[in-house]
């Protein structure tokens, strides 16, 4: 039996009304996972591992192997933490599910990554509207072993605490940055475009769509462009943003965002699917790109 997570309230955010669970940090109840839970992990793990060959960033695949995650059983947070703490000082903590924004930011700012302890039901294998253990562990945890990405995640948490004090509009801008990097980011490798965003790597359909479908735009990373760009939570993305390196994330986000938020407050948001003059547009096949000098 899956223990049921406890929903306590709903919160109105940029993503619509989302369930918010208790904020408590909980010990992973590992022995309570059912045989069905472990089988769900195994099915998802094996399926994504196959899909991600030649699609996920090489860092993602290598780091996942360093953790020694296998399809055999749901990993124990304690085992992963031994590897993680030594490498980058991050620690996984168990939670019931989505957290209020400030609580989430404070965890990241202290190098604690909240992982939902429960896994989806078998009928939710292909789609679940909220993060579960598979998304959090399989999707987010591997890159926390990368020093530049690990620093970026902490900086994001600090930036979140700050944006929370500035106001709702600043939070909308910052949340879009998380969405288009941590959740749905692509990276340009020597051998072409690859996935590093956890929302993609934990989804079979989107792993294929983001690289192979002619429909979505693949645009070069641009901080303020991303902060202005709306996104959808209920369909595949219409636009993905491509970084050159994890270091680029750290460097581009180092400046104080306070004046940027003020300037963005004067500008309209950009619909999710638009391509604008000045966007750097990537070709999905070759991974080459060009500067768009007219509206498409
Ligand atoms: N430099 C940002 C700020 O001043 C902090 C930040 C870093 C935000 C990295 C996001 C990612 O708010
Ligand atoms: Co996520």
mmCIF file of C-alpha atoms and ligand atoms in Angstrom:
data_model
loop_
_atom_site.group_PDB
_atom_site.id
_atom_site.type_symbol
_atom_site.label_atom_id
_atom_site.label_comp_id
_atom_site.label_asym_id
_atom_site.label_seq_id
_atom_site.Cartn_x
_atom_site.Cartn_y
_atom_site.Cartn_z
ATOM 1 C CA UNK A 1 0.000 0.000 0.000
ATOM 2 C CA UNK A 2 1.135 3.525 -0.739
ATOM 3 C CA UNK A 3 0.854 5.668 2.331
ATOM 4 C CA UNK A 4 -1.102 8.744 1.353
ATOM 5 C CA UNK A 5 0.663 12.086 1.489
ATOM 6 C CA UNK A 6 -1.085 14.667 3.594
ATOM 7 C CA UNK A 7 -2.263 17.794 1.798
ATOM 8 C CA UNK A 8 -2.768 20.718 4.070
ATOM 9 C CA UNK A 9 -3.674 23.678 1.871
ATOM 10 C CA UNK A 10 -3.576 25.089 -1.623
ATOM 11 C CA UNK A 11 -1.416 27.981 -2.662
ATOM 12 C CA UNK A 12 -2.007 30.313 -5.606
ATOM 13 C CA UNK A 13 1.235 30.619 -7.614
ATOM 14 C CA UNK A 14 2.463 31.322 -11.124
ATOM 15 C CA UNK A 15 1.705 27.665 -11.811
ATOM 16 C CA UNK A 16 -1.926 27.942 -10.731
ATOM 17 C CA UNK A 17 -3.306 26.445 -7.546
ATOM 18 C CA UNK A 18 -0.861 23.908 -6.170
ATOM 19 C CA UNK A 19 -1.195 21.606 -3.200
ATOM 20 C CA UNK A 20 1.112 22.414 -0.347
ATOM 21 C CA UNK A 21 2.013 19.715 2.106
ATOM 22 C CA UNK A 22 3.237 19.839 5.635
ATOM 23 C CA UNK A 23 6.600 21.571 5.875
ATOM 24 C CA UNK A 24 8.080 18.961 8.190
ATOM 25 C CA UNK A 25 11.335 17.206 7.340
ATOM 26 C CA UNK A 26 10.721 13.480 7.666
ATOM 27 C CA UNK A 27 12.850 10.393 7.818
ATOM 28 C CA UNK A 28 12.420 8.337 4.642
ATOM 29 C CA UNK A 29 10.081 5.495 5.701
ATOM 30 C CA UNK A 30 12.038 3.036 3.577
ATOM 31 C CA UNK A 31 10.673 -0.173 5.057
ATOM 32 C CA UNK A 32 7.119 0.978 4.372
ATOM 33 C CA UNK A 33 7.584 0.914 0.597
ATOM 34 C CA UNK A 34 5.492 -1.857 -0.887
ATOM 35 C CA UNK A 35 6.577 -4.337 -3.497
ATOM 36 C CA UNK A 36 4.451 -2.334 -5.938
ATOM 37 C CA UNK A 37 6.356 0.865 -5.030
ATOM 38 C CA UNK A 38 9.721 -0.794 -5.761
ATOM 39 C CA UNK A 39 8.328 -2.180 -9.015
ATOM 40 C CA UNK A 40 7.195 1.304 -10.077
ATOM 41 C CA UNK A 41 10.699 2.583 -9.405
ATOM 42 C CA UNK A 42 12.184 -0.282 -11.421
ATOM 43 C CA UNK A 43 9.862 0.286 -14.386
ATOM 44 C CA UNK A 44 10.498 4.016 -14.532
ATOM 45 C CA UNK A 45 14.228 3.677 -13.918
ATOM 46 C CA UNK A 46 14.782 1.113 -16.660
ATOM 47 C CA UNK A 47 12.622 2.933 -19.146
ATOM 48 C CA UNK A 48 14.303 6.306 -18.623
ATOM 49 C CA UNK A 49 17.796 4.861 -18.550
ATOM 50 C CA UNK A 50 17.237 3.521 -22.053
ATOM 51 C CA UNK A 51 15.610 6.664 -23.380
ATOM 52 C CA UNK A 52 18.368 8.878 -22.012
ATOM 53 C CA UNK A 53 21.293 7.254 -23.813
ATOM 54 C CA UNK A 54 22.402 9.853 -26.370
ATOM 55 C CA UNK A 55 19.810 12.307 -25.044
ATOM 56 C CA UNK A 56 20.797 13.235 -21.487
ATOM 57 C CA UNK A 57 23.867 15.331 -20.738
ATOM 58 C CA UNK A 58 26.944 13.171 -20.201
ATOM 59 C CA UNK A 59 27.350 14.700 -16.710
ATOM 60 C CA UNK A 60 23.888 13.516 -15.790
ATOM 61 C CA UNK A 61 24.515 9.926 -16.837
ATOM 62 C CA UNK A 62 27.980 9.743 -15.284
ATOM 63 C CA UNK A 63 26.800 11.201 -11.994
ATOM 64 C CA UNK A 64 23.850 8.874 -11.802
ATOM 65 C CA UNK A 65 26.283 5.991 -12.078
ATOM 66 C CA UNK A 66 28.435 7.476 -9.320
ATOM 67 C CA UNK A 67 25.456 7.254 -6.978
ATOM 68 C CA UNK A 68 25.067 3.599 -7.767
ATOM 69 C CA UNK A 69 21.309 3.956 -8.304
ATOM 70 C CA UNK A 70 19.833 0.738 -9.694
ATOM 71 C CA UNK A 71 16.392 -0.476 -10.709
ATOM 72 C CA UNK A 72 16.523 -3.127 -7.972
ATOM 73 C CA UNK A 73 15.027 -1.021 -5.210
ATOM 74 C CA UNK A 74 14.088 2.535 -4.294
ATOM 75 C CA UNK A 75 17.357 4.078 -3.114
ATOM 76 C CA UNK A 76 17.838 4.932 0.524
ATOM 77 C CA UNK A 77 18.424 8.643 1.062
ATOM 78 C CA UNK A 78 21.128 7.777 3.616
ATOM 79 C CA UNK A 79 23.157 5.885 1.007
ATOM 80 C CA UNK A 80 22.890 8.702 -1.537
ATOM 81 C CA UNK A 81 23.773 11.260 1.132
ATOM 82 C CA UNK A 82 27.084 9.596 1.887
ATOM 83 C CA UNK A 83 28.165 10.138 -1.731
ATOM 84 C CA UNK A 84 26.615 13.589 -2.017
ATOM 85 C CA UNK A 85 27.914 15.097 1.212
ATOM 86 C CA UNK A 86 31.446 14.140 0.403
ATOM 87 C CA UNK A 87 31.280 15.474 -3.156
ATOM 88 C CA UNK A 88 29.507 18.841 -2.857
ATOM 89 C CA UNK A 89 28.196 19.118 0.703
ATOM 90 C CA UNK A 90 24.558 18.751 -0.367
ATOM 91 C CA UNK A 91 22.111 16.672 1.657
ATOM 92 C CA UNK A 92 18.786 15.114 0.668
ATOM 93 C CA UNK A 93 15.937 15.564 3.131
ATOM 94 C CA UNK A 94 12.609 13.735 3.017
ATOM 95 C CA UNK A 95 9.406 15.772 2.635
ATOM 96 C CA UNK A 96 5.720 15.066 1.989
ATOM 97 C CA UNK A 97 5.671 16.994 -1.295
ATOM 98 C CA UNK A 98 5.700 20.561 -2.603
ATOM 99 C CA UNK A 99 6.754 23.096 -0.007
ATOM 100 C CA UNK A 100 5.792 26.738 0.469
ATOM 101 C CA UNK A 101 8.207 28.836 -1.567
ATOM 102 C CA UNK A 102 10.139 30.395 1.298
ATOM 103 C CA UNK A 103 10.677 27.043 3.025
ATOM 104 C CA UNK A 104 11.920 25.570 -0.247
ATOM 105 C CA UNK A 105 14.331 28.472 -0.852
ATOM 106 C CA UNK A 106 15.705 28.230 2.682
ATOM 107 C CA UNK A 107 16.482 24.547 2.227
ATOM 108 C CA UNK A 108 18.340 25.199 -1.035
ATOM 109 C CA UNK A 109 20.222 28.133 0.470
ATOM 110 C CA UNK A 110 21.543 25.666 3.060
ATOM 111 C CA UNK A 111 22.376 22.944 0.546
ATOM 112 C CA UNK A 112 19.456 20.764 1.543
ATOM 113 C CA UNK A 113 17.465 19.292 -1.337
ATOM 114 C CA UNK A 114 13.899 18.269 -0.442
ATOM 115 C CA UNK A 115 12.879 14.908 -1.900
ATOM 116 C CA UNK A 116 9.274 13.711 -1.866
ATOM 117 C CA UNK A 117 9.366 10.399 0.006
ATOM 118 C CA UNK A 118 6.424 8.691 -1.793
ATOM 119 C CA UNK A 119 6.375 7.316 -5.318
ATOM 120 C CA UNK A 120 3.513 7.569 -7.834
ATOM 121 C CA UNK A 121 0.949 4.800 -8.348
ATOM 122 C CA UNK A 122 1.299 2.396 -11.301
ATOM 123 C CA UNK A 123 -1.520 4.169 -13.168
ATOM 124 C CA UNK A 124 0.520 7.398 -12.970
ATOM 125 C CA UNK A 125 3.647 5.971 -14.641
ATOM 126 C CA UNK A 126 3.375 8.228 -17.685
ATOM 127 C CA UNK A 127 2.133 11.383 -16.066
ATOM 128 C CA UNK A 128 1.788 12.856 -12.614
ATOM 129 C CA UNK A 129 1.014 16.515 -12.078
ATOM 130 C CA UNK A 130 3.182 16.977 -9.008
ATOM 131 C CA UNK A 131 6.694 15.915 -8.070
ATOM 132 C CA UNK A 132 7.090 12.462 -6.547
ATOM 133 C CA UNK A 133 10.140 10.460 -5.457
ATOM 134 C CA UNK A 134 10.984 9.391 -8.987
ATOM 135 C CA UNK A 135 11.059 12.927 -10.345
ATOM 136 C CA UNK A 136 12.985 14.264 -7.362
ATOM 137 C CA UNK A 137 15.556 11.465 -7.031
ATOM 138 C CA UNK A 138 16.097 10.377 -10.589
ATOM 139 C CA UNK A 139 15.673 13.861 -12.054
ATOM 140 C CA UNK A 140 17.249 16.296 -9.631
ATOM 141 C CA UNK A 141 19.821 14.454 -7.593
ATOM 142 C CA UNK A 142 22.494 13.434 -10.155
ATOM 143 C CA UNK A 143 23.541 16.987 -11.049
ATOM 144 C CA UNK A 144 23.942 17.930 -7.389
ATOM 145 C CA UNK A 145 27.269 16.079 -7.713
ATOM 146 C CA UNK A 146 28.457 18.677 -10.235
ATOM 147 C CA UNK A 147 30.265 21.478 -8.342
ATOM 148 C CA UNK A 148 29.108 24.332 -10.601
ATOM 149 C CA UNK A 149 25.521 23.137 -10.677
ATOM 150 C CA UNK A 150 25.568 22.530 -6.920
ATOM 151 C CA UNK A 151 26.685 26.128 -6.372
ATOM 152 C CA UNK A 152 24.006 27.403 -8.738
ATOM 153 C CA UNK A 153 21.264 25.601 -6.808
ATOM 154 C CA UNK A 154 22.415 27.131 -3.539
ATOM 155 C CA UNK A 155 22.694 30.602 -5.110
ATOM 156 C CA UNK A 156 19.181 30.147 -6.445
ATOM 157 C CA UNK A 157 17.939 29.417 -2.920
ATOM 158 C CA UNK A 158 19.584 32.587 -1.586
ATOM 159 C CA UNK A 159 18.131 34.532 -4.522
ATOM 160 C CA UNK A 160 14.723 33.076 -3.697
ATOM 161 C CA UNK A 161 14.829 34.221 -0.094
ATOM 162 C CA UNK A 162 15.721 37.682 -1.384
ATOM 163 C CA UNK A 163 13.049 37.752 -4.105
ATOM 164 C CA UNK A 164 10.470 36.626 -1.556
ATOM 165 C CA UNK A 165 11.212 39.774 0.411
ATOM 166 C CA UNK A 166 10.906 41.951 -2.705
ATOM 167 C CA UNK A 167 7.494 40.796 -3.842
ATOM 168 C CA UNK A 168 5.269 38.598 -5.977
ATOM 169 C CA UNK A 169 6.471 39.887 -9.358
ATOM 170 C CA UNK A 170 10.119 39.224 -8.504
ATOM 171 C CA UNK A 171 9.163 35.692 -7.497
ATOM 172 C CA UNK A 172 7.411 35.123 -10.816
ATOM 173 C CA UNK A 173 10.596 36.190 -12.667
ATOM 174 C CA UNK A 174 12.810 33.986 -10.517
ATOM 175 C CA UNK A 175 10.508 30.970 -10.765
ATOM 176 C CA UNK A 176 10.709 31.147 -14.564
ATOM 177 C CA UNK A 177 14.490 30.935 -14.287
ATOM 178 C CA UNK A 178 14.193 27.734 -12.243
ATOM 179 C CA UNK A 179 11.644 26.337 -14.666
ATOM 180 C CA UNK A 180 13.715 26.967 -17.797
ATOM 181 C CA UNK A 181 17.018 25.800 -16.274
ATOM 182 C CA UNK A 182 16.704 23.318 -13.407
ATOM 183 C CA UNK A 183 13.449 21.748 -14.622
ATOM 184 C CA UNK A 184 13.537 22.085 -18.423
ATOM 185 C CA UNK A 185 17.076 23.051 -19.409
ATOM 186 C CA UNK A 186 19.060 21.807 -22.403
ATOM 187 C CA UNK A 187 22.844 21.993 -22.750
ATOM 188 C CA UNK A 188 24.976 22.169 -25.876
ATOM 189 C CA UNK A 189 27.644 19.487 -25.904
ATOM 190 C CA UNK A 190 30.246 18.938 -28.624
ATOM 191 C CA UNK A 191 28.067 16.170 -30.018
ATOM 192 C CA UNK A 192 24.798 18.149 -30.039
ATOM 193 C CA UNK A 193 21.981 19.264 -27.752
ATOM 194 C CA UNK A 194 21.422 17.250 -24.587
ATOM 195 C CA UNK A 195 18.977 17.283 -21.660
ATOM 196 C CA UNK A 196 19.882 18.309 -18.115
ATOM 197 C CA UNK A 197 16.492 19.556 -16.816
ATOM 198 C CA UNK A 198 14.918 17.225 -14.282
ATOM 199 C CA UNK A 199 11.364 17.734 -15.550
ATOM 200 C CA UNK A 200 12.534 16.345 -18.876
ATOM 201 C CA UNK A 201 14.767 13.482 -17.740
ATOM 202 C CA UNK A 202 11.974 12.087 -15.571
ATOM 203 C CA UNK A 203 9.486 12.092 -18.494
ATOM 204 C CA UNK A 204 9.639 9.644 -21.379
ATOM 205 C CA UNK A 205 7.524 11.707 -23.744
ATOM 206 C CA UNK A 206 9.246 15.011 -23.112
ATOM 207 C CA UNK A 207 12.742 13.475 -23.349
ATOM 208 C CA UNK A 208 11.960 12.683 -26.970
ATOM 209 C CA UNK A 209 9.861 15.758 -27.734
ATOM 210 C CA UNK A 210 12.392 18.324 -26.519
ATOM 211 C CA UNK A 211 15.159 17.075 -28.826
ATOM 212 C CA UNK A 212 13.354 15.492 -31.746
ATOM 213 C CA UNK A 213 10.064 17.299 -32.305
ATOM 214 C CA UNK A 214 10.102 20.149 -34.828
ATOM 215 C CA UNK A 215 7.485 21.975 -32.722
ATOM 216 C CA UNK A 216 9.361 23.624 -29.842
ATOM 217 C CA UNK A 217 11.903 26.443 -29.997
ATOM 218 C CA UNK A 218 15.401 25.862 -28.662
ATOM 219 C CA UNK A 219 16.877 29.228 -27.752
ATOM 220 C CA UNK A 220 20.189 30.315 -26.309
ATOM 221 C CA UNK A 221 20.235 31.053 -22.573
ATOM 222 C CA UNK A 222 19.445 34.708 -21.894
ATOM 223 C CA UNK A 223 18.675 35.679 -18.287
ATOM 224 C CA UNK A 224 16.150 38.470 -18.772
ATOM 225 C CA UNK A 225 14.553 36.759 -21.779
ATOM 226 C CA UNK A 226 13.902 33.719 -19.596
ATOM 227 C CA UNK A 227 12.582 35.805 -16.703
ATOM 228 C CA UNK A 228 9.992 37.325 -19.032
ATOM 229 C CA UNK A 229 8.889 34.064 -20.634
ATOM 230 C CA UNK A 230 5.683 32.388 -19.497
ATOM 231 C CA UNK A 231 5.438 28.616 -19.330
ATOM 232 C CA UNK A 232 2.892 25.837 -19.303
ATOM 233 C CA UNK A 233 2.725 23.155 -16.654
ATOM 234 C CA UNK A 234 0.179 20.884 -18.314
ATOM 235 C CA UNK A 235 1.762 20.219 -21.724
ATOM 236 C CA UNK A 236 5.247 19.807 -23.162
ATOM 237 C CA UNK A 237 7.172 23.072 -23.270
ATOM 238 C CA UNK A 238 6.927 25.279 -26.337
ATOM 239 C CA UNK A 239 10.404 26.692 -25.736
ATOM 240 C CA UNK A 240 13.590 25.298 -24.209
ATOM 241 C CA UNK A 241 16.666 27.358 -23.342
ATOM 242 C CA UNK A 242 20.126 25.992 -24.067
ATOM 243 C CA UNK A 243 23.201 26.617 -21.900
ATOM 244 C CA UNK A 244 26.830 26.107 -22.958
ATOM 245 C CA UNK A 245 28.023 24.932 -19.551
ATOM 246 C CA UNK A 246 26.946 24.714 -15.908
ATOM 247 C CA UNK A 247 29.475 27.446 -15.188
ATOM 248 C CA UNK A 248 27.483 29.742 -17.477
ATOM 249 C CA UNK A 249 24.510 29.379 -15.103
ATOM 250 C CA UNK A 250 26.592 30.566 -12.167
ATOM 251 C CA UNK A 251 28.217 33.417 -14.058
ATOM 252 C CA UNK A 252 25.033 34.727 -15.676
ATOM 253 C CA UNK A 253 23.176 34.767 -12.374
ATOM 254 C CA UNK A 254 25.941 36.289 -10.238
ATOM 255 C CA UNK A 255 24.769 39.945 -10.581
ATOM 256 C CA UNK A 256 22.321 41.406 -8.069
ATOM 257 C CA UNK A 257 18.835 40.796 -9.467
ATOM 258 C CA UNK A 258 17.195 43.693 -7.598
ATOM 259 C CA UNK A 259 17.606 46.253 -10.441
ATOM 260 C CA UNK A 260 16.719 43.557 -12.980
ATOM 261 C CA UNK A 261 13.402 42.866 -11.237
ATOM 262 C CA UNK A 262 12.656 46.608 -11.238
ATOM 263 C CA UNK A 263 13.384 46.870 -14.948
ATOM 264 C CA UNK A 264 11.328 43.751 -15.775
ATOM 265 C CA UNK A 265 8.347 45.201 -13.911
ATOM 266 C CA UNK A 266 8.108 47.745 -16.762
ATOM 267 C CA UNK A 267 8.050 45.095 -19.485
ATOM 268 C CA UNK A 268 5.389 42.700 -20.731
ATOM 269 C CA UNK A 269 5.816 38.972 -20.363
ATOM 270 C CA UNK A 270 6.533 36.878 -23.483
ATOM 271 C CA UNK A 271 4.152 34.079 -24.558
ATOM 272 C CA UNK A 272 5.689 30.632 -24.142
ATOM 273 C CA UNK A 273 6.039 29.869 -27.849
ATOM 274 C CA UNK A 274 7.342 33.131 -29.308
ATOM 275 C CA UNK A 275 10.683 33.681 -31.025
ATOM 276 C CA UNK A 276 11.955 37.248 -30.975
ATOM 277 C CA UNK A 277 14.499 39.312 -32.801
ATOM 278 C CA UNK A 278 17.791 38.837 -30.984
ATOM 279 C CA UNK A 279 17.035 35.264 -29.893
ATOM 280 C CA UNK A 280 19.763 32.735 -30.615
ATOM 281 C CA UNK A 281 17.978 29.828 -32.329
ATOM 282 C CA UNK A 282 19.366 26.279 -32.290
ATOM 283 C CA UNK A 283 18.826 23.680 -34.984
ATOM 284 C CA UNK A 284 17.656 20.498 -33.294
ATOM 285 C CA UNK A 285 19.546 18.174 -35.581
ATOM 286 C CA UNK A 286 22.981 19.719 -35.784
ATOM 287 C CA UNK A 287 22.986 21.648 -32.537
ATOM 288 C CA UNK A 288 24.260 24.642 -34.511
ATOM 289 C CA UNK A 289 22.612 27.990 -33.977
ATOM 290 C CA UNK A 290 22.114 31.423 -35.490
ATOM 291 C CA UNK A 291 21.026 34.830 -34.299
ATOM 292 C CA UNK A 292 17.468 35.609 -35.309
ATOM 293 C CA UNK A 293 17.559 39.047 -36.886
ATOM 294 C CA UNK A 294 13.854 39.367 -37.673
ATOM 295 C CA UNK A 295 10.596 38.329 -36.009
ATOM 296 C CA UNK A 296 9.612 34.773 -36.859
HETATM 297 N N1 LIG B 1 22.199 36.944 -8.110
HETATM 298 C C1 LIG B 1 20.838 36.618 -7.752
HETATM 299 C C2 LIG B 1 20.196 37.740 -6.951
HETATM 300 O O1 LIG B 1 20.790 38.716 -6.685
HETATM 301 C C3 LIG B 1 20.797 35.340 -6.933
HETATM 302 C C4 LIG B 1 20.626 34.170 -7.810
HETATM 303 C C5 LIG B 1 21.698 33.363 -8.153
HETATM 304 C C6 LIG B 1 19.375 33.844 -8.274
HETATM 305 C C7 LIG B 1 21.517 32.262 -8.945
HETATM 306 C C8 LIG B 1 19.207 32.735 -9.070
HETATM 307 C C9 LIG B 1 20.265 31.954 -9.415
HETATM 308 O O2 LIG B 1 19.044 37.639 -6.607
HETATM 309 CO CO1 LIG B 2 11.469 19.313 -9.972
#
